[in-house]
Amino acid sequence: MKVFKDISEIRKWADTIRAERKSLGFVPTMGALHIAHAELIKTAEEKNDFVIVSIFVNPTQFGPGEDYDSYPENFEKDKELCKNTGVDAVFYPDISEMYPREYSTTVKVSDITETMCGKCRPGHFEGVATVVAKLFNIINPHRVYLGQKDYQQYRVIERMVGDLNFDLKLVMCPTVREKDGLAVSSRNQYLSEAGRCQAPCIYRELKECEKLIKKGIKEARLINEKIKSIIKENIPECKIDYAGVYDACSLKHVDIIKGNVVIATAVWVGKARLIDNIVIKIGD
Ligand code: AMP
């Protein structure tokens, strides 16, 4: 397995693969790799001749006071996971490689970023879209694998790919969960013992709301109120950034539930901000 730190080097390697008419799958990450990342990698390997994983804790997607300084990092462990899952190349650039001093361009996706996490984390998706656009330009992959857990992130990148005509296919991979339903996340390690016991109620409640919607509840307000009150009841110390039903494409709040919707939440449990969602397709 190759490890590249320089843009010029990984670009040369990826160009060679494309020139040989082999396909290139790409899994962008911020490191602290876990079983969900391994699943993305395995899915990428099934469809592509070569797989690249990037590991870069992107400073521009963290707001002031967020966990940039404490974000978990363990490159040796990440390297092991990549090697063991059959990754062909890891791109592990330094900050100065990605953002040289004279850097002054950003990518701003509007509209779809004004709701959910975008509303609570100003500038976050500008940081995400910018670094992802850079990674796409550097690697030029055929297919890119992203997790449903970060549903809004997927939709933002999808919009950017369409708007800026990136020649690649995005693949959304299902959320990987712990046995008790909690979505696997690098940030779960911030949970206290009590928080870890309470956190699975988020997914349980998403499933309950899914059942109600499938039974025919149409008024989003009822679901929005229920999900917030049940989470509050089960995690008394939590702070809910948002929880409710949104249109699955535009991510706008819906009043009447129809078509495809996503029930999405972001909940602070102590120092951990947990996000989760379920997408529901409703027939006519
Ligand atoms: P991260 O390094 O956590 O920012 O995430 C890198 C990629 O892994 C993103 O596409 C995430 O959506 C995806 N990912 C992280 N956790 C999960 C999970 N539990 N299930 C599915 N995908 C995930």
XYZ file of C-alpha atoms and ligand atoms in Angstrom:
307
model
C 0.000 0.000 0.000
C 1.333 3.407 -0.975
C 1.180 6.465 1.271
C 1.359 9.843 -0.449
C 1.812 13.197 1.230
C 2.402 15.300 -1.892
C -0.344 16.345 -4.266
C 1.937 16.004 -7.275
C 2.857 12.416 -6.328
C -0.664 11.100 -5.783
C -1.850 12.892 -8.906
C 0.862 11.164 -10.943
C -0.113 7.771 -9.490
C -3.853 8.312 -10.092
C -3.198 9.572 -13.628
C -1.283 6.391 -14.433
C -4.237 4.289 -13.306
C -6.648 6.260 -15.445
C -4.280 6.031 -18.398
C -4.342 2.234 -18.045
C -8.153 2.443 -18.248
C -8.509 1.076 -14.718
C -11.181 2.419 -12.406
C -10.446 4.422 -9.305
C -12.653 4.464 -6.200
C -12.151 7.168 -3.591
C -13.113 7.283 0.100
C -12.507 10.706 1.700
C -12.134 10.639 5.502
C -10.828 12.616 8.449
C -9.059 9.560 9.882
C -9.766 7.902 13.255
C -10.967 5.087 11.024
C -13.510 2.560 12.260
C -15.762 -0.205 10.951
C -17.976 2.218 9.027
C -14.987 3.509 7.065
C -13.960 -0.113 6.465
C -17.406 -0.766 4.984
C -17.056 2.190 2.605
C -13.652 0.860 1.558
C -15.024 -2.653 0.962
C -17.874 -1.294 -1.144
C -15.375 0.757 -3.147
C -13.236 -2.311 -3.715
C -16.116 -4.328 -5.116
C -16.605 -1.886 -7.999
C -13.161 -0.450 -8.690
C -9.738 -1.694 -9.724
C -7.977 0.646 -7.293
C -9.060 2.382 -4.084
C -7.632 5.550 -2.563
C -8.465 6.704 0.977
C -7.687 10.269 2.007
C -7.008 11.095 5.644
C -7.154 14.798 6.336
C -8.633 16.581 9.332
C -9.792 19.622 7.430
C -9.440 22.729 9.629
C -11.749 24.893 7.509
C -14.850 22.817 8.267
C -14.551 23.332 12.033
C -16.038 26.447 13.584
C -14.510 28.406 16.469
C -14.854 26.429 19.707
C -15.491 23.133 17.863
C -13.362 20.020 18.355
C -10.652 20.606 15.736
C -7.845 20.536 18.325
C -9.127 17.425 20.046
C -10.342 15.510 16.965
C -9.027 11.936 17.432
C -5.962 11.112 15.334
C -3.994 7.890 15.049
C -2.329 7.586 11.683
C -0.512 4.302 12.432
C -3.795 2.618 13.376
C -5.539 4.115 10.332
C -2.753 2.839 8.111
C -3.217 -0.666 9.536
C -6.962 -0.589 8.847
C -6.320 0.559 5.281
C -3.687 -2.116 4.711
C -5.913 -4.836 6.178
C -8.887 -3.826 4.049
C -6.837 -3.854 0.840
C -6.589 -0.107 0.135
C -4.124 0.638 -2.672
C -3.120 4.157 -1.689
C -3.576 6.548 1.214
C -3.411 10.296 0.678
C -2.284 11.908 3.948
C -1.362 15.524 3.213
C -0.159 18.138 5.669
C -2.260 21.262 6.133
C 0.343 23.336 4.298
C 0.039 21.030 1.290
C -3.744 21.498 1.093
C -3.818 25.168 2.141
C -0.662 27.027 1.190
C -0.324 30.495 2.666
C -1.650 32.289 -0.406
C -4.862 30.235 -0.432
C -7.975 32.370 -1.080
C -10.664 30.396 -2.949
C -13.665 28.653 -1.416
C -16.657 26.713 -2.743
C -20.013 27.803 -1.350
C -23.076 25.679 -2.034
C -26.132 27.736 -1.176
C -29.728 26.892 -0.275
C -29.307 23.259 0.749
C -26.702 24.364 3.321
C -29.072 26.780 5.034
C -30.889 24.098 7.015
C -30.015 21.312 9.504
C -26.261 21.188 10.273
C -25.591 24.138 7.963
C -27.781 26.342 10.118
C -26.092 25.271 13.370
C -22.533 25.233 12.041
C -22.026 28.379 9.940
C -19.244 27.929 7.385
C -19.039 24.169 7.948
C -20.252 23.122 4.513
C -18.163 25.758 2.783
C -15.158 24.072 4.380
C -16.423 20.637 3.364
C -17.269 21.598 -0.227
C -13.933 23.341 -0.679
C -11.777 20.494 0.578
C -13.818 17.882 -1.269
C -13.586 19.853 -4.524
C -9.823 20.034 -4.040
C -9.598 16.307 -3.356
C -11.704 15.531 -6.435
C -9.436 17.721 -8.574
C -6.312 16.108 -7.169
C -7.427 12.478 -7.414
C -9.922 12.613 -10.256
C -11.695 9.409 -9.157
C -14.351 7.532 -11.113
C -16.472 6.830 -8.041
C -16.646 8.372 -4.572
C -18.065 6.586 -1.522
C -19.824 8.577 1.201
C -21.898 7.526 4.211
C -25.606 8.137 4.704
C -24.898 9.050 8.318
C -23.739 12.445 7.049
C -26.824 12.824 4.906
C -26.687 16.570 4.396
C -23.003 16.340 3.546
C -23.862 13.832 0.820
C -26.564 16.112 -0.605
C -24.253 19.153 -0.525
C -21.480 17.278 -2.329
C -24.004 15.906 -4.816
C -25.186 19.437 -5.588
C -21.618 20.667 -5.974
C -20.712 17.764 -8.276
C -23.703 18.594 -10.477
C -23.209 22.347 -10.454
C -19.475 22.233 -11.150
C -19.642 19.293 -13.597
C -17.270 16.962 -11.812
C -16.981 13.829 -13.927
C -17.543 11.197 -11.226
C -20.246 9.120 -9.632
C -21.210 9.453 -5.967
C -22.285 6.379 -4.050
C -24.225 6.658 -0.794
C -23.414 3.788 1.585
C -25.787 2.799 4.421
C -25.145 3.962 7.979
C -23.145 1.434 9.983
C -24.414 1.009 13.535
C -23.369 -0.486 16.836
C -25.425 -3.482 18.006
C -27.709 -1.170 19.993
C -28.380 1.043 16.971
C -26.074 3.972 17.733
C -24.486 5.202 14.491
C -20.755 4.465 14.583
C -18.756 7.700 14.740
C -15.246 8.846 15.583
C -16.947 11.261 17.983
C -18.641 8.505 20.020
C -15.446 8.300 22.049
C -16.335 11.694 23.568
C -19.385 10.078 25.251
C -19.382 9.461 28.994
C -20.517 6.059 30.247
C -23.978 7.434 31.006
C -24.150 9.242 27.673
C -23.176 6.079 25.825
C -26.039 4.196 27.549
C -28.572 6.906 26.652
C -27.450 7.674 23.090
C -29.098 4.660 21.343
C -32.508 6.189 22.077
C -31.895 8.555 19.161
C -32.018 5.774 16.567
C -34.812 3.963 18.436
C -36.894 7.108 18.222
C -36.088 7.627 14.543
C -37.388 4.087 13.937
C -40.533 4.789 15.971
C -41.202 7.902 13.894
C -40.593 5.917 10.715
C -43.279 3.450 11.843
C -45.768 6.258 12.495
C -45.095 7.825 9.116
C -45.504 4.472 7.397
C -48.793 4.005 9.249
C -50.014 7.198 7.613
C -49.208 10.163 9.869
C -48.969 13.113 7.501
C -48.499 16.072 9.808
C -44.760 16.675 10.230
C -45.377 18.830 13.291
C -46.545 15.792 15.268
C -43.371 13.858 14.422
C -41.136 16.867 15.099
C -42.665 17.377 18.535
C -42.602 13.695 19.421
C -38.984 13.089 18.447
C -37.774 16.096 20.433
C -39.744 15.243 23.537
C -38.738 11.553 23.555
C -35.047 12.371 23.105
C -35.249 14.960 25.897
C -37.016 12.447 28.131
C -34.360 9.769 27.563
C -31.301 12.035 27.571
C -32.211 14.738 30.093
C -28.885 16.608 29.779
C -28.891 16.712 25.984
C -29.095 19.754 23.738
C -30.956 19.249 20.498
C -29.589 21.253 17.555
C -32.416 20.023 15.342
C -34.757 17.044 15.001
C -37.519 16.680 12.482
C -38.794 15.768 9.063
C -37.234 17.307 5.950
C -37.669 16.812 2.242
C -35.077 14.186 1.254
C -33.761 16.235 -1.700
C -34.136 19.919 -0.846
C -33.707 19.326 2.924
C -36.369 21.944 3.556
C -38.810 21.475 6.440
C -42.033 19.852 5.300
C -45.496 20.475 6.770
C -47.220 17.552 5.111
C -45.263 14.320 4.809
C -45.240 12.996 1.251
C -42.757 11.778 -1.360
C -39.287 11.079 -0.006
C -38.424 12.504 3.381
C -35.556 12.265 5.826
C -36.037 12.335 9.574
C -32.803 13.852 10.816
C -31.336 14.851 14.154
C -28.263 16.442 15.662
C -28.053 16.044 19.412
C -25.359 17.078 21.854
C -24.804 14.392 24.477
C -22.166 15.904 26.739
C -19.208 16.768 24.503
C -20.363 14.548 21.628
C -22.525 15.977 18.860
C -24.351 12.976 17.428
C -26.081 13.087 14.054
C -28.372 10.451 12.618
C -31.155 10.064 10.093
C -33.542 7.716 8.360
C -34.763 8.183 4.801
C -38.364 7.194 4.112
C -39.946 6.718 0.732
C -43.678 7.179 0.861
C -45.841 5.825 -1.946
C -48.801 7.865 -3.146
P -15.494 11.068 8.718
O -14.086 10.676 8.584
O -16.137 10.513 9.943
O -15.736 12.517 8.519
O -16.291 10.354 7.564
C -15.739 9.912 6.368
C -16.818 9.202 5.604
O -17.287 8.092 6.383
C -18.057 10.075 5.317
O -18.544 9.787 4.030
C -19.031 9.621 6.370
O -20.378 9.796 5.995
C -18.673 8.152 6.469
N -19.142 7.602 7.752
C -18.752 7.951 8.998
N -19.444 7.241 9.922
C -20.288 6.434 9.235
C -21.269 5.465 9.607
N -21.518 5.169 10.868
N -21.920 4.821 8.615
C -21.681 5.102 7.307
N -20.780 6.008 6.905
C -20.097 6.666 7.844
